[in-house]
Amino acid sequence: MSDEEPSKVEEERTEDETVAGEPTEPSESLLLTYAAPFFGVLLIAAGVPLAILGGYVVVQDAFDLCGDPDIEVRALEDGEQPGQTVETVEFDRLTPAEQEAIREAIDSPLGEAPVQDERMENQGVLSDGAIVTVDGDRYYVRIASVNSCLQVRPLLFPIGSVAILVGIAGVLTPPIYRKMAGFEERMQRGRRR
């Protein structure tokens, strides 16, 4: 009797290990264990910048994150020359918006002010820096930041978000696969008993 029992147990083990339709095929295992998480990570890596750019485009106008360029003004000492190639520009040659920004920057404790104009006629000269005389005082004037609006399609946000969600599902595939395979094995063992 004792010799028959171990052989029955061994037969049951071999039957349980080779259950028909069990999702432990080598090709399925490699695909679900390695390929799905790899492509999931790639989707997450591609989706994050897309979602960030698309979301930024949507909120940049609401939070006033782009638009008018800022002009920086610094008073020059007598005889000071900021550089050999710095041009001297007459104050009257500047547009009214540029003149107003320079006057605001002079009065500002930070020495900066935005130019309230969609297009700056003297942007090229002021980008490199220029010497401007205002009311007899010389100032070094340059564009501190352009603050141009980002021009991408807002549709990138939902595309990026979907890519991230699909990527997370791909990364979570192996643990879910293992749980489901274990559950199926337990169910098939329960049916045989």
Coordinates of C-alpha atoms in Angstrom, one line a residue:
M1 CA 0.0 0.0 0.0
S2 CA 2.8 2.4 0.8
D3 CA 4.5 1.6 -2.5
E4 CA 1.3 2.5 -4.4
E5 CA 0.7 5.9 -2.7
P6 CA 4.0 7.5 -3.8
S7 CA 3.5 6.5 -7.4
K8 CA 0.0 8.1 -7.4
V9 CA 1.4 11.3 -5.9
E10 CA 4.2 11.3 -8.6
E11 CA 1.6 10.8 -11.3
E12 CA -0.5 13.6 -10.0
R13 CA 2.5 15.9 -9.9
T14 CA 3.5 15.1 -13.5
E15 CA -0.2 15.7 -14.6
D16 CA -0.4 19.0 -12.7
E17 CA 2.9 20.2 -14.2
T18 CA 1.8 19.5 -17.8
V19 CA -1.7 20.9 -17.7
A20 CA -3.1 21.5 -21.2
G21 CA -3.6 25.1 -22.1
E22 CA -1.5 26.4 -19.2
P23 CA 0.0 29.8 -20.0
T24 CA 3.6 28.8 -19.3
E25 CA 4.7 28.2 -22.9
P26 CA 8.3 29.5 -23.4
S27 CA 7.3 31.9 -26.1
E28 CA 4.5 33.4 -24.1
S29 CA 6.7 33.6 -21.0
L30 CA 9.5 35.5 -22.8
L31 CA 7.0 37.9 -24.5
L32 CA 5.1 38.7 -21.3
T33 CA 8.1 38.7 -19.0
Y34 CA 10.6 40.7 -21.1
A35 CA 9.1 42.3 -24.2
A36 CA 5.9 43.8 -22.7
P37 CA 7.8 45.6 -19.8
F38 CA 10.5 46.8 -22.3
F39 CA 8.0 48.4 -24.6
G40 CA 6.1 49.7 -21.6
V41 CA 9.2 51.6 -20.4
L42 CA 9.7 52.9 -23.9
L43 CA 6.1 54.2 -24.0
I44 CA 6.5 55.8 -20.6
A45 CA 9.7 57.5 -21.7
A46 CA 8.1 58.8 -24.9
G47 CA 4.9 59.8 -23.2
V48 CA 6.3 61.9 -20.3
P49 CA 7.8 64.6 -22.5
L50 CA 4.8 64.6 -24.8
A51 CA 2.4 65.1 -21.9
I52 CA 4.6 67.8 -20.4
L53 CA 4.9 69.8 -23.6
G54 CA 1.2 69.4 -24.4
G55 CA 0.2 70.4 -20.9
Y56 CA 2.5 73.4 -20.9
V57 CA 1.1 74.7 -24.2
V58 CA -2.4 74.6 -22.7
V59 CA -1.5 76.5 -19.5
Q60 CA 1.2 78.9 -20.8
D61 CA -1.2 81.7 -21.7
A62 CA -3.4 81.2 -18.6
F63 CA -0.3 81.8 -16.3
D64 CA 1.3 84.4 -18.5
L65 CA 4.4 82.3 -19.1
C66 CA 5.1 83.7 -22.5
G67 CA 4.7 86.8 -24.6
D68 CA 6.5 90.1 -24.1
P69 CA 10.3 90.1 -24.1
D70 CA 12.1 91.7 -21.1
I71 CA 14.6 94.5 -21.5
E72 CA 17.5 94.8 -19.0
V73 CA 19.0 98.3 -18.4
R74 CA 22.3 99.0 -16.6
A75 CA 23.6 102.5 -16.0
L76 CA 27.1 103.2 -17.4
E77 CA 29.8 105.1 -15.6
D78 CA 31.5 108.0 -17.4
G79 CA 33.7 106.7 -20.1
E80 CA 32.7 103.0 -19.5
Q81 CA 32.4 100.9 -22.7
P82 CA 30.7 97.5 -22.2
G83 CA 32.5 96.0 -25.3
Q84 CA 34.2 96.9 -28.5
T85 CA 31.4 95.8 -30.8
V86 CA 28.5 97.3 -28.8
E87 CA 26.5 99.7 -30.9
T88 CA 25.2 103.1 -29.8
V89 CA 21.5 103.5 -30.6
E90 CA 19.7 106.8 -30.4
F91 CA 16.7 106.8 -28.1
D92 CA 14.5 108.4 -30.7
R93 CA 15.2 105.6 -33.1
L94 CA 13.5 103.1 -30.8
T95 CA 9.8 102.3 -31.0
P96 CA 7.4 103.9 -28.5
A97 CA 7.0 100.5 -26.8
E98 CA 10.8 100.0 -26.5
Q99 CA 11.2 103.5 -25.2
E100 CA 8.5 103.0 -22.5
A101 CA 10.1 99.7 -21.5
I102 CA 13.5 101.3 -21.1
R103 CA 12.0 104.1 -18.9
E104 CA 10.2 101.5 -16.8
A105 CA 13.4 99.5 -16.4
I106 CA 15.4 102.5 -15.4
D107 CA 12.8 103.2 -12.6
S108 CA 12.5 99.5 -11.6
P109 CA 14.7 98.2 -8.7
L110 CA 15.4 95.1 -10.8
G111 CA 16.5 97.1 -13.8
E112 CA 14.1 95.1 -16.1
A113 CA 10.8 95.7 -17.8
P114 CA 8.7 93.9 -20.4
V115 CA 8.3 95.4 -23.9
Q116 CA 4.5 95.6 -24.6
D117 CA 4.8 95.0 -28.3
E118 CA 4.2 91.9 -30.3
R119 CA 7.1 92.7 -32.7
M120 CA 10.2 94.5 -31.8
E121 CA 11.8 96.4 -34.6
N122 CA 15.1 96.7 -32.9
Q123 CA 15.3 93.2 -31.5
G124 CA 18.5 92.3 -33.4
V125 CA 20.4 95.3 -32.1
L126 CA 19.1 94.9 -28.5
S127 CA 19.8 91.2 -28.4
D128 CA 23.5 91.9 -28.7
G129 CA 23.2 94.9 -26.3
A130 CA 23.4 98.6 -27.2
I131 CA 24.3 101.9 -25.5
V132 CA 21.3 104.2 -25.3
T133 CA 21.4 107.7 -23.9
V134 CA 18.2 108.7 -22.0
D135 CA 17.9 112.2 -20.5
G136 CA 21.7 112.7 -20.7
D137 CA 22.5 109.4 -18.9
R138 CA 24.1 106.5 -20.8
Y139 CA 22.7 103.0 -20.3
Y140 CA 23.6 99.6 -21.5
V141 CA 20.3 98.1 -22.8
R142 CA 19.8 94.5 -23.9
I143 CA 17.1 91.9 -24.1
A144 CA 17.2 89.8 -21.0
S145 CA 14.7 87.1 -22.2
V146 CA 12.6 86.7 -25.2
N147 CA 9.8 84.7 -23.5
S148 CA 8.5 83.3 -26.8
C149 CA 5.4 81.1 -26.7
L150 CA 5.9 77.4 -27.3
Q151 CA 4.2 76.4 -30.5
V152 CA 3.2 72.7 -30.4
R153 CA -0.1 71.0 -30.8
P154 CA -2.1 70.7 -27.5
L155 CA -3.1 67.2 -28.7
L156 CA 0.3 66.0 -27.4
F157 CA -1.1 66.0 -23.8
P158 CA -3.7 63.3 -24.3
I159 CA -1.4 61.3 -26.6
G160 CA 1.4 61.4 -24.0
S161 CA -1.0 60.6 -21.2
V162 CA -2.3 57.5 -23.1
A163 CA 1.2 56.4 -23.9
I164 CA 2.1 56.6 -20.2
L165 CA -1.0 54.6 -19.1
V166 CA -0.3 51.9 -21.8
G167 CA 3.3 51.8 -20.7
I168 CA 2.4 51.3 -17.1
A169 CA 0.1 48.4 -18.1
G170 CA 3.1 46.9 -20.0
V171 CA 5.4 47.3 -17.0
L172 CA 2.8 45.6 -14.7
T173 CA 2.2 42.7 -17.2
P174 CA 4.7 40.2 -15.6
P175 CA 3.3 40.3 -12.0
I176 CA -0.3 40.2 -13.3
Y177 CA 0.7 37.4 -15.6
R178 CA 2.2 35.4 -12.8
K179 CA -0.8 35.9 -10.5
M180 CA -3.2 34.9 -13.3
A181 CA -1.1 31.8 -14.2
G182 CA -1.0 30.7 -10.5
F183 CA -4.8 31.3 -10.3
E184 CA -5.4 29.2 -13.4
E185 CA -3.2 26.4 -12.1
R186 CA -5.1 26.3 -8.7
M187 CA -8.4 26.3 -10.6
Q188 CA -7.3 23.3 -12.8
R189 CA -6.0 21.4 -9.7
G190 CA -9.3 22.0 -8.0
R191 CA -11.3 20.6 -11.0
R192 CA -9.2 17.4 -11.0
R193 CA -9.9 16.6 -7.3

